[in-house]
Coordinates of C-alpha atoms (C1' of nucleotides) in Angstrom, one line a residue:
Chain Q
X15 CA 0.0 0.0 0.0
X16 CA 1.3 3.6 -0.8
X17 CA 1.4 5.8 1.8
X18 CA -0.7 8.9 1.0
X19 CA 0.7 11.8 3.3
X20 CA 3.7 13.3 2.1
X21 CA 7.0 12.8 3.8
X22 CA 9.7 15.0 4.1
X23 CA 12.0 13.0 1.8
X24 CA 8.8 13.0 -0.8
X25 CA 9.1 17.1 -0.6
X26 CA 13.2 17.1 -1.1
X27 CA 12.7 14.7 -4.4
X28 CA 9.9 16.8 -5.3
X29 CA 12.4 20.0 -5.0
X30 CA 15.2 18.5 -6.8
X31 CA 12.8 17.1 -10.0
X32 CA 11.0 20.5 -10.1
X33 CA 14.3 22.8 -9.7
X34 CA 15.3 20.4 -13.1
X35 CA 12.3 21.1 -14.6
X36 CA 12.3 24.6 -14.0
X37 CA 15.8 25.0 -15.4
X38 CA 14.5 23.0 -18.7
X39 CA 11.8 25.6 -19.1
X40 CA 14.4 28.5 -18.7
X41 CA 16.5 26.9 -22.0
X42 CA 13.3 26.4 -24.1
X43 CA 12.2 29.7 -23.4
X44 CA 15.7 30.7 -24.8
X45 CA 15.6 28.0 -27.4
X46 CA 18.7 26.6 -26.2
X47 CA 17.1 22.7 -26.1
X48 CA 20.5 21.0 -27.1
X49 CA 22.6 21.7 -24.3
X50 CA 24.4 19.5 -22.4
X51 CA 22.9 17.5 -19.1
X52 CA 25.7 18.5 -16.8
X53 CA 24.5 22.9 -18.3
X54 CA 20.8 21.8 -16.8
X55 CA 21.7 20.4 -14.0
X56 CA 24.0 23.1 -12.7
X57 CA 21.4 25.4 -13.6
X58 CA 19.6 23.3 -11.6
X59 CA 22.3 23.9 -9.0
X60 CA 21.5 20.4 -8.4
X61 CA 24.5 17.4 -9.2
X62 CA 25.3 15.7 -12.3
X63 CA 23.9 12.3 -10.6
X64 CA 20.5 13.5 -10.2
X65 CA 19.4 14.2 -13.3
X66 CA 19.0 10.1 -13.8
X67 CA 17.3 9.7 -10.7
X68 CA 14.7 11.6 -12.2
X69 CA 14.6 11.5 -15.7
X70 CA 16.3 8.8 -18.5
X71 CA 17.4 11.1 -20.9
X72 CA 17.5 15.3 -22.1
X73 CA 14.2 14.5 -23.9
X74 CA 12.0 13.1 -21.3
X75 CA 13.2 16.2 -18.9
X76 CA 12.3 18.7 -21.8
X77 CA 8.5 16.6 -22.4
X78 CA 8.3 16.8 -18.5
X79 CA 8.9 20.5 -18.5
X80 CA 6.7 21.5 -21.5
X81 CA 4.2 19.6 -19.8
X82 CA 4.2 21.4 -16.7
X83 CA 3.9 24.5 -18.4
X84 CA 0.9 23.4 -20.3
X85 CA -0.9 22.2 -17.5
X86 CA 0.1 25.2 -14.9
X87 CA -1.7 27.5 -17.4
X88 CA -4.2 25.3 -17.8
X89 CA -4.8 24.9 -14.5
X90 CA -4.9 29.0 -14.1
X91 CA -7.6 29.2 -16.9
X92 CA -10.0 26.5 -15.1
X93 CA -9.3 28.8 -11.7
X94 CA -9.9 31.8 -13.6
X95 CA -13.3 31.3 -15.8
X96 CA -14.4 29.0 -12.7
X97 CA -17.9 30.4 -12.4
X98 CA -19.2 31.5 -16.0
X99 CA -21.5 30.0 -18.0
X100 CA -22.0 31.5 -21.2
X101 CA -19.7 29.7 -23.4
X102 CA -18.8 32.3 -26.1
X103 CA -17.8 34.3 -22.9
X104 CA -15.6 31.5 -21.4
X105 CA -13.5 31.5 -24.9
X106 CA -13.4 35.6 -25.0
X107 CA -12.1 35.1 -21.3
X108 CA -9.8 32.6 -21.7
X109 CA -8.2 33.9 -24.9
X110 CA -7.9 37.7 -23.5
X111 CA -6.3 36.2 -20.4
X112 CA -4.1 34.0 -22.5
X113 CA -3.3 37.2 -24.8
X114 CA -2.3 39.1 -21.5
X115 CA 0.1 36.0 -20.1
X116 CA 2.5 36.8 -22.6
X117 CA 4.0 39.5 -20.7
X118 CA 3.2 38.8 -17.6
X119 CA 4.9 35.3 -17.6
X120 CA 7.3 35.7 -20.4
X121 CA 9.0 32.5 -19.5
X122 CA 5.9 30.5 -19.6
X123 CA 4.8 32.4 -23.1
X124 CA 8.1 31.3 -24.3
X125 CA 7.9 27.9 -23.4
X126 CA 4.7 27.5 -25.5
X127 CA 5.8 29.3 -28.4
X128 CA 9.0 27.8 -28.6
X129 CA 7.3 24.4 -28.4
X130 CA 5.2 24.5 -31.4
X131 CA 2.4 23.5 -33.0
X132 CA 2.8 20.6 -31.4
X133 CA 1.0 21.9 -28.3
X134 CA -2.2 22.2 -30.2
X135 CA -2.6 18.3 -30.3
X136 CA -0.6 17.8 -26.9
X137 CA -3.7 16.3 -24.4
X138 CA -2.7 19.2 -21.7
X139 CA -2.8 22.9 -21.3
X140 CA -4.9 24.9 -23.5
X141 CA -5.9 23.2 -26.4
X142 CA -8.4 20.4 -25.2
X143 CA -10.2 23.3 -22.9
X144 CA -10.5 25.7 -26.1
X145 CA -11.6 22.6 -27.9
X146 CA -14.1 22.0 -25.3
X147 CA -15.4 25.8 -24.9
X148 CA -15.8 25.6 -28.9
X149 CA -17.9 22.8 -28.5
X150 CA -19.9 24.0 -25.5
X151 CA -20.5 27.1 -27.5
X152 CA -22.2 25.4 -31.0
X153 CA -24.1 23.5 -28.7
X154 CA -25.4 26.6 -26.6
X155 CA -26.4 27.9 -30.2
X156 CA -23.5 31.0 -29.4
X157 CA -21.1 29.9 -32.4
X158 CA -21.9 28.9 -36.0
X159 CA -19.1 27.3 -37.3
X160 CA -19.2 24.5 -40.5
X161 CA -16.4 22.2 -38.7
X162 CA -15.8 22.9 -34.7
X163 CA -11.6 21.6 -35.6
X164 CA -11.5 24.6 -38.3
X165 CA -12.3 26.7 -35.6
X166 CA -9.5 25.4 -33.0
X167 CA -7.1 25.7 -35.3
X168 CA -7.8 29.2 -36.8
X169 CA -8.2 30.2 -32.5
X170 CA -4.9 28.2 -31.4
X171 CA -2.8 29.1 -34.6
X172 CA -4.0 32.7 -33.5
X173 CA -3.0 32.6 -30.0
X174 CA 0.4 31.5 -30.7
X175 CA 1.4 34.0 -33.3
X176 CA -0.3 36.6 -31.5
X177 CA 2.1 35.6 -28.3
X178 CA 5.2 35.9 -30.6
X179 CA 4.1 39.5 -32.0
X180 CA 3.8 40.6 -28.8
X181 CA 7.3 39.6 -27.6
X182 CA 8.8 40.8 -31.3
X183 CA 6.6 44.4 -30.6
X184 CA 7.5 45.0 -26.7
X185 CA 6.2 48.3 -27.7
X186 CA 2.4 47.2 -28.9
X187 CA -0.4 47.2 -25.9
X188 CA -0.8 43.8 -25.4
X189 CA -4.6 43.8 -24.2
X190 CA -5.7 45.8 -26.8
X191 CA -4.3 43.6 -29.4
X192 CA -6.1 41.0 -27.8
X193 CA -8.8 42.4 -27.6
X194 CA -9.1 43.1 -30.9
X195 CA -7.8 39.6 -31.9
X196 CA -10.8 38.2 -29.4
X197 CA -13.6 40.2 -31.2
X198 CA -12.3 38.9 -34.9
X199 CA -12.9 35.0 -33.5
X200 CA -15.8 36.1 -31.8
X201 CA -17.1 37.5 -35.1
X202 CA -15.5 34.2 -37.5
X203 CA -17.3 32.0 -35.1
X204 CA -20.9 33.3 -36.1
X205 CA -21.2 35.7 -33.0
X206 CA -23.2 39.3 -34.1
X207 CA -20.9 41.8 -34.7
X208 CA -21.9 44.1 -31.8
X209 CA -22.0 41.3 -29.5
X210 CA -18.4 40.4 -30.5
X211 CA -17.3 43.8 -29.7
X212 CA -19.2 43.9 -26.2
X213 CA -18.0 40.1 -25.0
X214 CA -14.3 41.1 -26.0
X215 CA -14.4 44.5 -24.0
X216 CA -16.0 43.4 -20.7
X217 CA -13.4 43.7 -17.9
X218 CA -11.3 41.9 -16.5
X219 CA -10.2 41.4 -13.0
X220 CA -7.1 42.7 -11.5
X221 CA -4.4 39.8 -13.1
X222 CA -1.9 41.0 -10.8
X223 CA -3.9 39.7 -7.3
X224 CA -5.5 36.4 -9.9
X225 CA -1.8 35.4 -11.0
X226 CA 0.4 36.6 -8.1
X227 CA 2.6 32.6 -8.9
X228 CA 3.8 31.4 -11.6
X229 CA 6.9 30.3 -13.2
X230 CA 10.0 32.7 -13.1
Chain T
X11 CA 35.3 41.9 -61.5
X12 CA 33.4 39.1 -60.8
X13 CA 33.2 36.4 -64.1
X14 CA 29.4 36.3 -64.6
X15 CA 29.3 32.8 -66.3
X16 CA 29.1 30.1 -63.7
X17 CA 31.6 27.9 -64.6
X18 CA 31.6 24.3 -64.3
X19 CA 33.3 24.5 -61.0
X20 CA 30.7 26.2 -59.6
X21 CA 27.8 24.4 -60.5
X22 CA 29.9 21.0 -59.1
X23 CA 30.3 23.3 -55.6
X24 CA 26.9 24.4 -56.1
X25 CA 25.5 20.9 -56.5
X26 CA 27.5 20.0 -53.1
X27 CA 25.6 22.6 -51.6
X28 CA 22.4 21.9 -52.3
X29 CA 23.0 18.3 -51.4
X30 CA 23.8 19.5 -47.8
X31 CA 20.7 21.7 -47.5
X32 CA 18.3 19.1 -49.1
X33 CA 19.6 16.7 -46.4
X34 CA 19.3 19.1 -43.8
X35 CA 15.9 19.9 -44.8
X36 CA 15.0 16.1 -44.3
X37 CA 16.2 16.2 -41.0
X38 CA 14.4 19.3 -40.3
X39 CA 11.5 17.9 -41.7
X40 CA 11.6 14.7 -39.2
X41 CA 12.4 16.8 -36.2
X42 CA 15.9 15.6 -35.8
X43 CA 17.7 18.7 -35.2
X44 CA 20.4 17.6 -33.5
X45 CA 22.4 14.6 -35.7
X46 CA 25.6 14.7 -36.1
X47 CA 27.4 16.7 -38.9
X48 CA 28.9 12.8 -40.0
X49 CA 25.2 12.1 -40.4
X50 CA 24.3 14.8 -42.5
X51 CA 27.5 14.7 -45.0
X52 CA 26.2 11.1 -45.8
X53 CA 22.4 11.3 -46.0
X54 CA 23.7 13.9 -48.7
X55 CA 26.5 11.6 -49.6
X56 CA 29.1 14.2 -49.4
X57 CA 32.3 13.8 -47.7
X58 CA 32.4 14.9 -44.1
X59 CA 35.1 17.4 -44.9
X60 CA 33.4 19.1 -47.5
X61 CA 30.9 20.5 -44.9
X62 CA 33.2 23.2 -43.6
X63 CA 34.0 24.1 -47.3
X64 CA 30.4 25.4 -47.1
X65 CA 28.8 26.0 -43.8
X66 CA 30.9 26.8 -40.6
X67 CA 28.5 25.1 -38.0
X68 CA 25.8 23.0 -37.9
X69 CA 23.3 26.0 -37.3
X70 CA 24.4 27.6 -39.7
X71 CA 23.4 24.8 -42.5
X72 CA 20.0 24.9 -41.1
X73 CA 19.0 28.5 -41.1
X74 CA 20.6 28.0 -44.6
X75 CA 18.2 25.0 -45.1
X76 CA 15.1 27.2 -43.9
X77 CA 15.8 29.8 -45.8
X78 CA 16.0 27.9 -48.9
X79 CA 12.5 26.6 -48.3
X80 CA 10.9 29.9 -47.2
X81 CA 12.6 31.3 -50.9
X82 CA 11.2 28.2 -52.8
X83 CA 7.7 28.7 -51.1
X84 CA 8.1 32.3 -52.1
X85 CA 9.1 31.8 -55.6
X86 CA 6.3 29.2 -56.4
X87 CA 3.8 31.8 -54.9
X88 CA 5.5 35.1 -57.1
X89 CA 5.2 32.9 -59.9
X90 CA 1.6 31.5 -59.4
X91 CA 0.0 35.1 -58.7
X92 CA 1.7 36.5 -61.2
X93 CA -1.2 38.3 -63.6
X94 CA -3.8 38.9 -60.7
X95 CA -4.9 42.2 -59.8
X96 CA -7.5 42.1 -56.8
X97 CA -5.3 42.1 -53.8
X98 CA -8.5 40.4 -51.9
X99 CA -7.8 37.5 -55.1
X100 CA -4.2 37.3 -54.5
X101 CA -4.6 36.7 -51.2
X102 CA -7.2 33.7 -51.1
X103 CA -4.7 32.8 -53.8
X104 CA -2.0 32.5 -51.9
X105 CA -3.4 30.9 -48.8
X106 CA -5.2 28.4 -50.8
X107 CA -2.0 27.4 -52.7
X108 CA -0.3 27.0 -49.5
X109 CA -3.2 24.9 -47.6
X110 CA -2.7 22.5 -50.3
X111 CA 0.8 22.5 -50.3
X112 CA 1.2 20.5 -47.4
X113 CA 0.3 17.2 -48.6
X114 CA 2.0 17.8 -51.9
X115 CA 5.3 19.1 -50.4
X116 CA 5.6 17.3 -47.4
X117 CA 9.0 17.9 -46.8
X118 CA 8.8 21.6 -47.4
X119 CA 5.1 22.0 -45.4
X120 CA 7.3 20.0 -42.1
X121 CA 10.1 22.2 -41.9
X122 CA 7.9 25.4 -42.4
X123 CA 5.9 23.6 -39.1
X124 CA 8.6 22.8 -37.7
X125 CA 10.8 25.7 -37.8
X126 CA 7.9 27.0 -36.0
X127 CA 6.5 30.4 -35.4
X128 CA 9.8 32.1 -36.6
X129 CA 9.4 31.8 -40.1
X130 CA 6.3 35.0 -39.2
X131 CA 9.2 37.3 -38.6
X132 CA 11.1 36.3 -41.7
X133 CA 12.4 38.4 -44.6
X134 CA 11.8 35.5 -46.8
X135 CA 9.2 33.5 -47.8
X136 CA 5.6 33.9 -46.9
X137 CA 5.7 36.1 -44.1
X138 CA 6.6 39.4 -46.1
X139 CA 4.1 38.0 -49.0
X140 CA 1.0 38.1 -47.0
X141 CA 2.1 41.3 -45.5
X142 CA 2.1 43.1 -48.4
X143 CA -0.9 41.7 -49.6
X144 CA -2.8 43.0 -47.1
X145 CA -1.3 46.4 -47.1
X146 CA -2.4 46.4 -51.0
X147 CA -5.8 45.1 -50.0
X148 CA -6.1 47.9 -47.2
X149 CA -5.1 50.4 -49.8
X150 CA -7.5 49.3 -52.2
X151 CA -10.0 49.7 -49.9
X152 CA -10.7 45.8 -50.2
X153 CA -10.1 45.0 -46.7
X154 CA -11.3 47.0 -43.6
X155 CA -9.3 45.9 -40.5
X156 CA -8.4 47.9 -37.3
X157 CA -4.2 47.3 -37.7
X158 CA -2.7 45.3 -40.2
X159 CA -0.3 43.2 -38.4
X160 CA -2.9 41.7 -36.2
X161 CA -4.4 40.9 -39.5
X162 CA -1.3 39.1 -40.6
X163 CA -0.8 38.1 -37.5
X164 CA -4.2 35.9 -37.6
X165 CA -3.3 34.8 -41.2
X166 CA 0.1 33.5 -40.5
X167 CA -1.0 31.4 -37.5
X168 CA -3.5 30.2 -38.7
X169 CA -1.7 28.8 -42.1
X170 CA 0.8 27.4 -39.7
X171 CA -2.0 25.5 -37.6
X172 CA -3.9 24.2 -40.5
X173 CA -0.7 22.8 -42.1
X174 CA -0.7 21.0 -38.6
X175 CA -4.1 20.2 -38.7
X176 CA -3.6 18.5 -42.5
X177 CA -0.7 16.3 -41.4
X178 CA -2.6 15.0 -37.8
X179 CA -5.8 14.3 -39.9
X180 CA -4.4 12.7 -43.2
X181 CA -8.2 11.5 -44.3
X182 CA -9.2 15.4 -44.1
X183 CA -10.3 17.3 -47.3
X184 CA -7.4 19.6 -47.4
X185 CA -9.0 21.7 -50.0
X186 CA -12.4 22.2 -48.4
X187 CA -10.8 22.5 -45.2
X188 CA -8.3 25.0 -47.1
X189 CA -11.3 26.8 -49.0
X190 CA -13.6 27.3 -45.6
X191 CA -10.4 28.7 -43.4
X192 CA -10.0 31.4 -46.6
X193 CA -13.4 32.4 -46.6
X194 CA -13.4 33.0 -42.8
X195 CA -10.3 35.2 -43.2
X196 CA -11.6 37.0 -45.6
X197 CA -14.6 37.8 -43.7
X198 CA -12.3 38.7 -40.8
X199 CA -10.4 40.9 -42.8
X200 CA -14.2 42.5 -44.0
X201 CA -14.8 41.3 -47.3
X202 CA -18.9 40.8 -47.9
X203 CA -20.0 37.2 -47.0
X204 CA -21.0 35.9 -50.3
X205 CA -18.0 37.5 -51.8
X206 CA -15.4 36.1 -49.2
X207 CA -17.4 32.8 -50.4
X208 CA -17.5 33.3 -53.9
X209 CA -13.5 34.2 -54.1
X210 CA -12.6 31.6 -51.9
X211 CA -14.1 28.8 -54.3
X212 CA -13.3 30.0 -57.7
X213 CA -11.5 27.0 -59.5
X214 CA -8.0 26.7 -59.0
X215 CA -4.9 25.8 -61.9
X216 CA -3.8 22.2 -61.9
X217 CA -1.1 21.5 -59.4
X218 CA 0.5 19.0 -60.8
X219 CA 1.0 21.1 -63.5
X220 CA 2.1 24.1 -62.0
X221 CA 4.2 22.9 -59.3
X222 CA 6.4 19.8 -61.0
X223 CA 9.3 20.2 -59.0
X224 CA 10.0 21.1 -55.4
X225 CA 12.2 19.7 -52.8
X226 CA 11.0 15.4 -52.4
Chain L
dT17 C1' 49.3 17.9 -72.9
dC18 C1' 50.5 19.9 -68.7
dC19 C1' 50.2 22.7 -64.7
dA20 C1' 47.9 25.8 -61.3
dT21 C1' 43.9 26.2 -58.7
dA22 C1' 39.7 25.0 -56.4
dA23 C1' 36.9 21.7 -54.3
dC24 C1' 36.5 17.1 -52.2
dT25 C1' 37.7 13.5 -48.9
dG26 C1' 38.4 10.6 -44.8
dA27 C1' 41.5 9.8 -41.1
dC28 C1' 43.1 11.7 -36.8
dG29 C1' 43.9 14.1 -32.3
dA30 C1' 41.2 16.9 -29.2
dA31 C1' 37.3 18.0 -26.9
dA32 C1' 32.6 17.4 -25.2
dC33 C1' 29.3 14.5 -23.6
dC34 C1' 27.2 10.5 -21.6
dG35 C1' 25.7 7.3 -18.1
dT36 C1' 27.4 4.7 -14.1
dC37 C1' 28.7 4.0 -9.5
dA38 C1' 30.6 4.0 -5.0
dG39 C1' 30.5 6.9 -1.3
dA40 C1' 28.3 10.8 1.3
dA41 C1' 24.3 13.1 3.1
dA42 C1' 19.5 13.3 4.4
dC43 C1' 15.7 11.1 6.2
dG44 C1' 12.4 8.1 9.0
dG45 C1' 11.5 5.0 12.4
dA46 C1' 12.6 2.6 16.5
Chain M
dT21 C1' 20.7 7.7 19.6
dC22 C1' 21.3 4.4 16.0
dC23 C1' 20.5 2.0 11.7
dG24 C1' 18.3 0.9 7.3
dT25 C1' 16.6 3.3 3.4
dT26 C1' 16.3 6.9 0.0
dT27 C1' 18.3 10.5 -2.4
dC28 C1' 22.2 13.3 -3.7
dT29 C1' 26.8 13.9 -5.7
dG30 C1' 30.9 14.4 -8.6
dA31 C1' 34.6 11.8 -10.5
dC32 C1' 35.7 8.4 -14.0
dG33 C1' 35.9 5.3 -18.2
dG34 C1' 33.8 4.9 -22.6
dT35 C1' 31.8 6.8 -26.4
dT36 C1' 30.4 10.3 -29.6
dT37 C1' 31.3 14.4 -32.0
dC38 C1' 34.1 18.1 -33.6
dG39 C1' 37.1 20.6 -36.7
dT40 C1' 41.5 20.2 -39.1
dC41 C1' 44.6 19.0 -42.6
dA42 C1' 47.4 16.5 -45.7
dG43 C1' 46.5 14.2 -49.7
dT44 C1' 43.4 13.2 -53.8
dT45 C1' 40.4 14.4 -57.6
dA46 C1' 38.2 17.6 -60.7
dT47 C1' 38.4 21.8 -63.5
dG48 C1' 40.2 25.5 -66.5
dG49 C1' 43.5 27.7 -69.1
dA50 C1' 47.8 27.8 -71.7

DNA sequence: TCCATAACTGACGAAACCGTCAGAAACGGA
DNA sequence: TCCGTTTCTGACGGTTTCGTCAGTTATGGA
């Protein structure tokens, strides 16, 4: 039987594998993924032998941390739109919060871009809940679309390229291009013009009290 | 002064060039970044020393190699569009070229995925393509958006993610799928409805014809 | 035909990297 | 406190990769 309370040991594993991690993300967000193991693990500040008590090779470290990212913001998007129900307003919401991440956790923004287009069929992070809120939303009646997958990808191609035009133009406001971005989906996925405009405008809550941790 | 005429040399260095970057391209195309110069030389069957009579790193062969499919891409496009007028035309053109691209070009479609959001900040290829084809449309009163590098922003990612989309889903219609994504960003970019429709479905040259040699 | 030049080639020493492992340190329970 | 267990650690041998270079082959002109 496994022993469900956490002991003290479990924590200091727990430190080392997520001080790797972390130190993975750090190089992907710089694009640096073929450095060597002994570069991540003093990153890491961690020794050369414990990279292989935790992971068997440079790639499964670098899934591992990609992962993590995906499912931290994931798991901020579920906290976040918690209590809404209209559909097309759970998409707005979670794209203009996703638009407004990119600065706010550049790291984390990096990590996604930097990753690919592979993310959009990765079974973590954003995609399956965007896929979801599309399909919440035709069945409400709030988006007419011919083929629910056209949509994702025209939303999740979006959202990435949006993230790296707002790291390439530090310049640009970030929420307004969102915004803006947010109302041309809106209004592709079959919701009235005005509507589009009002959904994409409502606002939002104070990120910096919402988001206060997060990676780097 | 330089001796116009390529001589017979060159084209023999030329050819060992292009061996290199068609190798590297396969490599890129597969996701293995990170072989060994040894194993690039051969897949191109080229002696390993004959590398560094052409590239000085390994990185340096593959922004090479990207750049030589962005230019292709490019070319094939300039040539295609090449006595159209509506900028609106030229675009849905363009996009609908490149949607189906990506089954007939593998290799090229997977390392424009794979090379990943990058290629949208490019001097070469599509990137500066679509651009200016929106500036013309803006100009010509064709398209009504807010800014027009969210509009190309929306374009670009998208093309990205559907090239995506076509390789995960290999029994998809690429063209419909192609045709439906162009008609919802001309709509985004405020062309009428039934025109976005109409241009988005006019009949298209032969392919085969038009595009006989590529990379693979 | 013959030579000068440019490009190609693979073998080699040097360097980087990998994965292991024996010992050290931290931990938990008794 | 003491001991068995788990994790951490860095040094080491083995392997891979790198970049060079001396020799070979192809080319162009005389």
């Amino acid at each position: 039987m496994t022993d469900a309370s956490p002991t003290r040991l479990d924590r200091r594993k727990a430190r080392t594998r997520a001080a790797l991690i972390h130190a993975a993300q750090t190089f992907i967000a710089e694009g640096r993924t073929n450095t060597a193991i002994l570069d991540l693990t003093q990153a890491a500040d961690v020794g050369m032998g414990s990279f292989y008590n935790h992971f068997s090779s440079k790639d499964e470290l670098f899934r591992a941390a990609v992962e993590d990212a995906l499912d931290r913001h994931g798991a901020a998007l579920d906290e976040l739109t918690r209590d809404m129900t209209d559909p097309a307003e759970v998409f707005a919401y979670s794209f203009r919060l996703t638009g407004r991440l990119h600065r706010r956790r550049p790291q984390l923004s990096k990590v996604l871009i930097n990753t690919g287009l592979s993310i959009a069929t990765s079974e973590h992070g954003i995609a399956p809940r965007v896929r979801r809120d599309i399909q919440a939303g035709i069945r409400a009646g709030r988006f007419t679309v011919a083929d629910p997958e056209l949509a994702f990808t025209i939303a999740a191609g979006t959202a990435l390229c949006l993230g790296q035009l707002l790291h390439t133009q530090p310049d640009r406001d970030d929420a307004q291009a969102t915004d803006q971005i947010t109302e041309d989906l809106l209004r592709t996925f079959g919701v009235p013009t005005d509507e589009a405009h009002q959904i994409s405008r409502r606002p939002l809550p104070d990120l910096d009290r919402l988001l206060p941790d997060a990676i780097a």
